[in-house]
XYZ file of C-alpha atoms in Angstrom:
301
model
C -0.008 0.007 0.010
C 1.122 3.583 -0.690
C -0.295 6.544 1.253
C 0.045 9.996 -0.305
C -0.302 12.345 2.613
C -1.667 15.846 2.199
C -3.784 18.564 3.801
C -5.159 19.968 0.547
C -6.074 18.467 -2.801
C -6.121 20.839 -5.716
C -5.211 20.198 -9.403
C -1.472 20.477 -8.635
C -1.753 17.961 -5.760
C -3.901 15.478 -7.775
C -1.302 15.537 -10.563
C 1.464 14.804 -8.079
C -0.546 11.858 -6.651
C -1.356 10.434 -10.073
C 2.331 10.500 -10.997
C 3.217 8.440 -7.864
C 0.196 6.068 -8.341
C 1.144 5.438 -11.982
C 4.569 4.170 -10.734
C 3.188 1.733 -8.171
C 3.728 -2.001 -8.830
C 0.519 -3.947 -9.431
C 0.421 -5.285 -5.824
C 0.797 -1.739 -4.289
C -2.530 0.070 -3.695
C -2.152 3.898 -3.839
C -4.506 6.104 -1.817
C -4.629 9.756 -0.640
C -4.546 10.278 3.116
C -6.254 13.664 3.549
C -5.739 15.472 6.838
C -8.952 17.354 7.513
C -8.311 20.229 9.895
C -11.193 21.817 11.814
C -13.614 23.779 9.650
C -11.923 22.558 6.474
C -14.312 21.005 3.817
C -13.388 17.844 2.066
C -12.366 18.737 -1.517
C -14.727 17.505 -4.144
C -11.774 16.566 -6.262
C -11.004 13.771 -3.754
C -13.970 11.768 -5.088
C -11.935 11.094 -8.232
C -9.368 8.997 -6.385
C -9.121 6.361 -3.636
C -8.798 8.277 -0.358
C -8.871 8.089 3.401
C -10.005 11.060 5.544
C -8.087 11.780 8.772
C -9.842 14.434 10.894
C -7.670 16.202 13.460
C -9.952 15.070 16.274
C -9.103 11.467 15.385
C -5.433 12.279 16.012
C -6.086 13.228 19.632
C -6.655 9.572 20.415
C -6.839 8.717 24.134
C -5.327 5.392 23.170
C -1.985 7.245 22.772
C -1.634 8.959 26.164
C 1.817 10.436 25.599
C 1.755 11.117 21.860
C -1.680 12.651 21.536
C -2.316 14.340 24.849
C -1.515 17.624 26.565
C -2.976 21.131 26.522
C -0.048 22.409 24.363
C -0.432 19.588 21.776
C 0.254 20.866 18.228
C 0.167 18.563 15.155
C 2.801 20.492 13.195
C 5.124 22.105 15.730
C 4.996 19.037 17.961
C 6.097 16.642 15.228
C 2.969 14.507 15.274
C 2.223 14.376 11.551
C 3.247 10.699 11.513
C -0.138 10.065 13.104
C -1.830 10.869 9.762
C -0.031 8.109 7.874
C -0.337 5.730 10.868
C -4.110 6.318 10.956
C -4.341 5.326 7.317
C -2.091 2.279 7.790
C -4.161 0.913 10.665
C -7.399 1.469 8.751
C -6.097 -0.757 5.927
C -4.645 -3.876 7.581
C -3.228 -6.872 5.818
C -0.489 -5.338 3.656
C 3.090 -6.536 3.928
C 4.500 -3.028 3.490
C 3.236 0.541 3.726
C 4.787 3.485 1.849
C 4.174 7.003 3.097
C 4.847 9.850 0.691
C 4.136 13.493 1.545
C 2.558 15.731 -1.094
C 5.702 17.744 -1.559
C 8.057 14.911 -2.403
C 9.163 14.463 -5.978
C 11.387 11.972 -7.825
C 13.315 13.141 -10.848
C 12.675 9.973 -12.777
C 9.881 7.421 -13.120
C 8.409 6.609 -9.728
C 8.313 2.968 -10.919
C 12.053 2.956 -10.976
C 12.313 4.155 -7.408
C 9.676 1.867 -5.972
C 10.957 -1.250 -7.826
C 14.436 -0.663 -6.370
C 13.145 -1.834 -2.926
C 10.930 -4.702 -4.032
C 13.433 -7.252 -2.746
C 14.296 -5.439 0.452
C 12.714 -6.868 3.580
C 13.717 -3.973 5.916
C 11.088 -3.134 8.466
C 11.760 0.581 8.143
C 13.147 2.100 4.966
C 13.754 5.722 5.710
C 16.244 8.563 5.222
C 18.819 10.600 7.162
C 19.350 8.005 9.959
C 21.669 9.118 12.776
C 22.351 7.744 16.228
C 21.866 10.087 19.156
C 25.558 9.866 20.066
C 26.446 11.281 16.670
C 24.208 14.315 17.024
C 23.528 14.766 20.768
C 22.549 18.459 20.439
C 19.660 17.858 18.018
C 16.759 20.049 19.169
C 14.036 17.343 19.106
C 15.718 14.945 21.534
C 14.077 16.493 24.618
C 10.648 15.546 23.237
C 11.431 11.811 23.234
C 10.130 9.841 26.179
C 9.440 6.117 26.705
C 8.271 3.877 29.557
C 11.564 1.949 29.301
C 15.296 2.727 29.286
C 16.738 4.062 26.057
C 20.470 3.474 25.336
C 22.136 6.394 23.527
C 23.461 4.143 20.720
C 19.982 2.598 20.238
C 18.264 5.914 19.868
C 17.824 7.183 16.320
C 16.671 10.300 14.517
C 15.254 9.948 11.000
C 13.500 12.068 8.374
C 9.929 11.157 7.339
C 8.827 12.890 4.103
C 9.013 9.462 2.511
C 9.423 6.074 4.096
C 8.240 2.469 4.000
C 7.143 0.427 7.063
C 6.529 -3.272 7.338
C 3.367 -4.683 8.857
C 5.463 -5.460 12.003
C 6.720 -1.859 12.124
C 3.206 -0.478 11.932
C 2.144 -2.705 14.812
C 5.210 -1.743 16.819
C 4.497 1.993 16.443
C 0.828 1.501 17.416
C 1.834 -0.603 20.402
C 4.545 1.913 21.500
C 2.223 4.862 21.432
C -0.404 2.850 23.300
C 2.248 2.025 25.934
C 3.021 5.728 26.512
C 5.868 6.487 24.115
C 5.924 10.148 23.097
C 7.915 12.634 21.130
C 8.658 14.102 17.728
C 8.086 11.535 14.976
C 11.704 12.014 13.779
C 12.803 10.702 17.132
C 10.297 7.941 17.703
C 10.143 5.761 14.586
C 13.774 4.724 14.343
C 14.073 4.337 18.070
C 10.970 2.198 18.374
C 12.298 -0.016 15.515
C 15.492 -0.745 17.378
C 13.725 -1.211 20.668
C 11.511 -3.886 19.132
C 14.329 -5.668 17.310
C 13.283 -4.520 13.872
C 15.558 -3.598 10.963
C 16.285 -0.033 9.888
C 17.719 0.757 6.432
C 18.554 4.127 5.025
C 17.191 4.314 1.514
C 19.995 6.515 0.218
C 22.636 9.044 1.286
C 25.939 8.111 2.789
C 25.217 7.211 6.429
C 25.970 4.268 8.693
C 22.588 2.652 7.959
C 22.939 2.907 4.141
C 23.939 -0.387 2.465
C 26.256 -0.297 -0.474
C 23.448 -0.918 -2.948
C 21.766 2.432 -1.925
C 24.845 4.457 -1.173
C 24.888 7.739 -3.099
C 21.538 6.940 -4.701
C 18.102 8.532 -4.436
C 18.950 11.579 -2.241
C 21.673 13.799 -0.867
C 21.615 16.009 2.254
C 23.620 17.002 5.365
C 22.058 15.107 8.299
C 23.917 17.019 10.972
C 22.690 20.478 9.715
C 19.545 21.905 11.252
C 17.536 21.943 8.013
C 19.579 19.085 6.387
C 20.601 21.427 3.658
C 22.178 21.697 1.226
C 20.834 18.680 -0.539
C 17.925 17.224 -2.454
C 15.878 15.834 0.472
C 15.864 18.554 3.112
C 13.583 20.290 5.550
C 14.224 23.796 4.179
C 14.379 25.753 1.972
C 11.272 25.108 -0.196
C 11.669 24.548 -3.918
C 9.181 25.494 -6.587
C 10.453 22.695 -8.844
C 12.738 19.709 -8.474
C 16.368 19.899 -9.575
C 17.863 18.420 -12.706
C 19.913 15.581 -11.198
C 18.140 12.393 -12.379
C 16.658 9.662 -10.243
C 16.739 11.650 -7.000
C 14.201 12.404 -4.304
C 13.463 16.140 -3.850
C 11.718 17.803 -0.881
C 10.073 20.134 -0.203
C 8.785 20.956 -3.653
C 5.759 23.241 -3.096
C 3.370 25.083 -5.373
C 3.607 28.893 -5.465
C 0.717 30.146 -3.397
C 0.848 33.911 -4.031
C -1.210 34.903 -0.999
C 0.912 32.898 1.396
C 4.129 34.133 -0.266
C 2.903 37.801 -0.087
C 2.092 37.440 3.586
C 5.440 35.922 4.321
C 7.075 38.653 2.246
C 5.330 41.388 4.209
C 6.292 39.693 7.530
C 9.894 39.653 6.453
C 9.715 43.311 5.437
C 8.283 44.187 8.853
C 11.018 42.190 10.615
C 13.714 43.945 8.618
C 12.133 47.353 9.004
C 11.961 46.775 12.798
C 15.684 46.025 12.884
C 16.500 49.189 11.002
C 14.158 51.362 13.161
C 15.606 49.961 16.372
C 19.182 50.547 15.073
C 18.423 54.188 14.067
C 16.716 54.854 17.386
C 19.695 53.471 19.280
C 22.080 55.627 17.234
C 20.027 58.706 17.926
C 19.932 58.022 21.664
C 23.719 57.618 21.745
C 24.254 60.934 19.819
C 21.829 62.953 21.909
C 23.654 65.141 24.485
C 22.975 64.149 28.104
C 21.081 66.571 30.290
C 23.124 65.408 33.344
C 26.524 67.093 34.063
C 29.494 64.817 33.537
C 30.983 63.183 36.648
C 33.315 65.568 38.547
C 31.968 68.722 36.877
C 31.837 71.747 39.227
C 28.301 72.935 40.066
C 27.484 76.617 39.155
């Protein structure tokens, strides 16, 4: 099964899904997992494709006491977007493997070529940018990770989830871990749960410790120890408006140009920069203004 994860579904998004779906092997069923935020209508266009609706309310499941609870819970900033794909996986049991592909992932080649490359791989978790905690101890999402069992530093992993594949056993392990009280950013939980449950983790590209020779240097490039993983092809930021020219590589994030959102962000940036200039000029003026107080030691008249 392949889950195409998105929170909108316009013409641009539908075209991206159909490209991925066209590349799926016959035994892989592609569907759209649509995250429906509060007060957001289900797009009529979704009726054209196989889909699964994931309302935000369903993600606040009491079955996951650590992952889905708390007054400050936030789907995006808290790193809980993995719950969208997991919701779809659990609603469609019986598959040997589950791919998750975010709407802003692209492959600069036929998707069939990418997906076929892993047909003979039995890894429980095929994922990118795998690092042990000891190799990046200052990563800002480590404090979010908690578990009802001891976690050894060399068995604690960080990963990157724009695209990954999980086995049936991996899906069951994540569901069981969250039910048992595991919590934290998804980039800290998935790899760590896999090792804790004796499951195999394979990096699907790059140059890291978990990348086998057959995938080394293939499918993506990035800098795992950098905050945004950039520069590279599969990164957190900056956003791209089209994928690069290097063939047979994963690219992320490739986003459509939403002029209203871009204009708002541009105005916010102008305000931030203007504020810096105004505060700098005001400070310079204060420093140049003569003081009304007599200098120390001056004789009184």
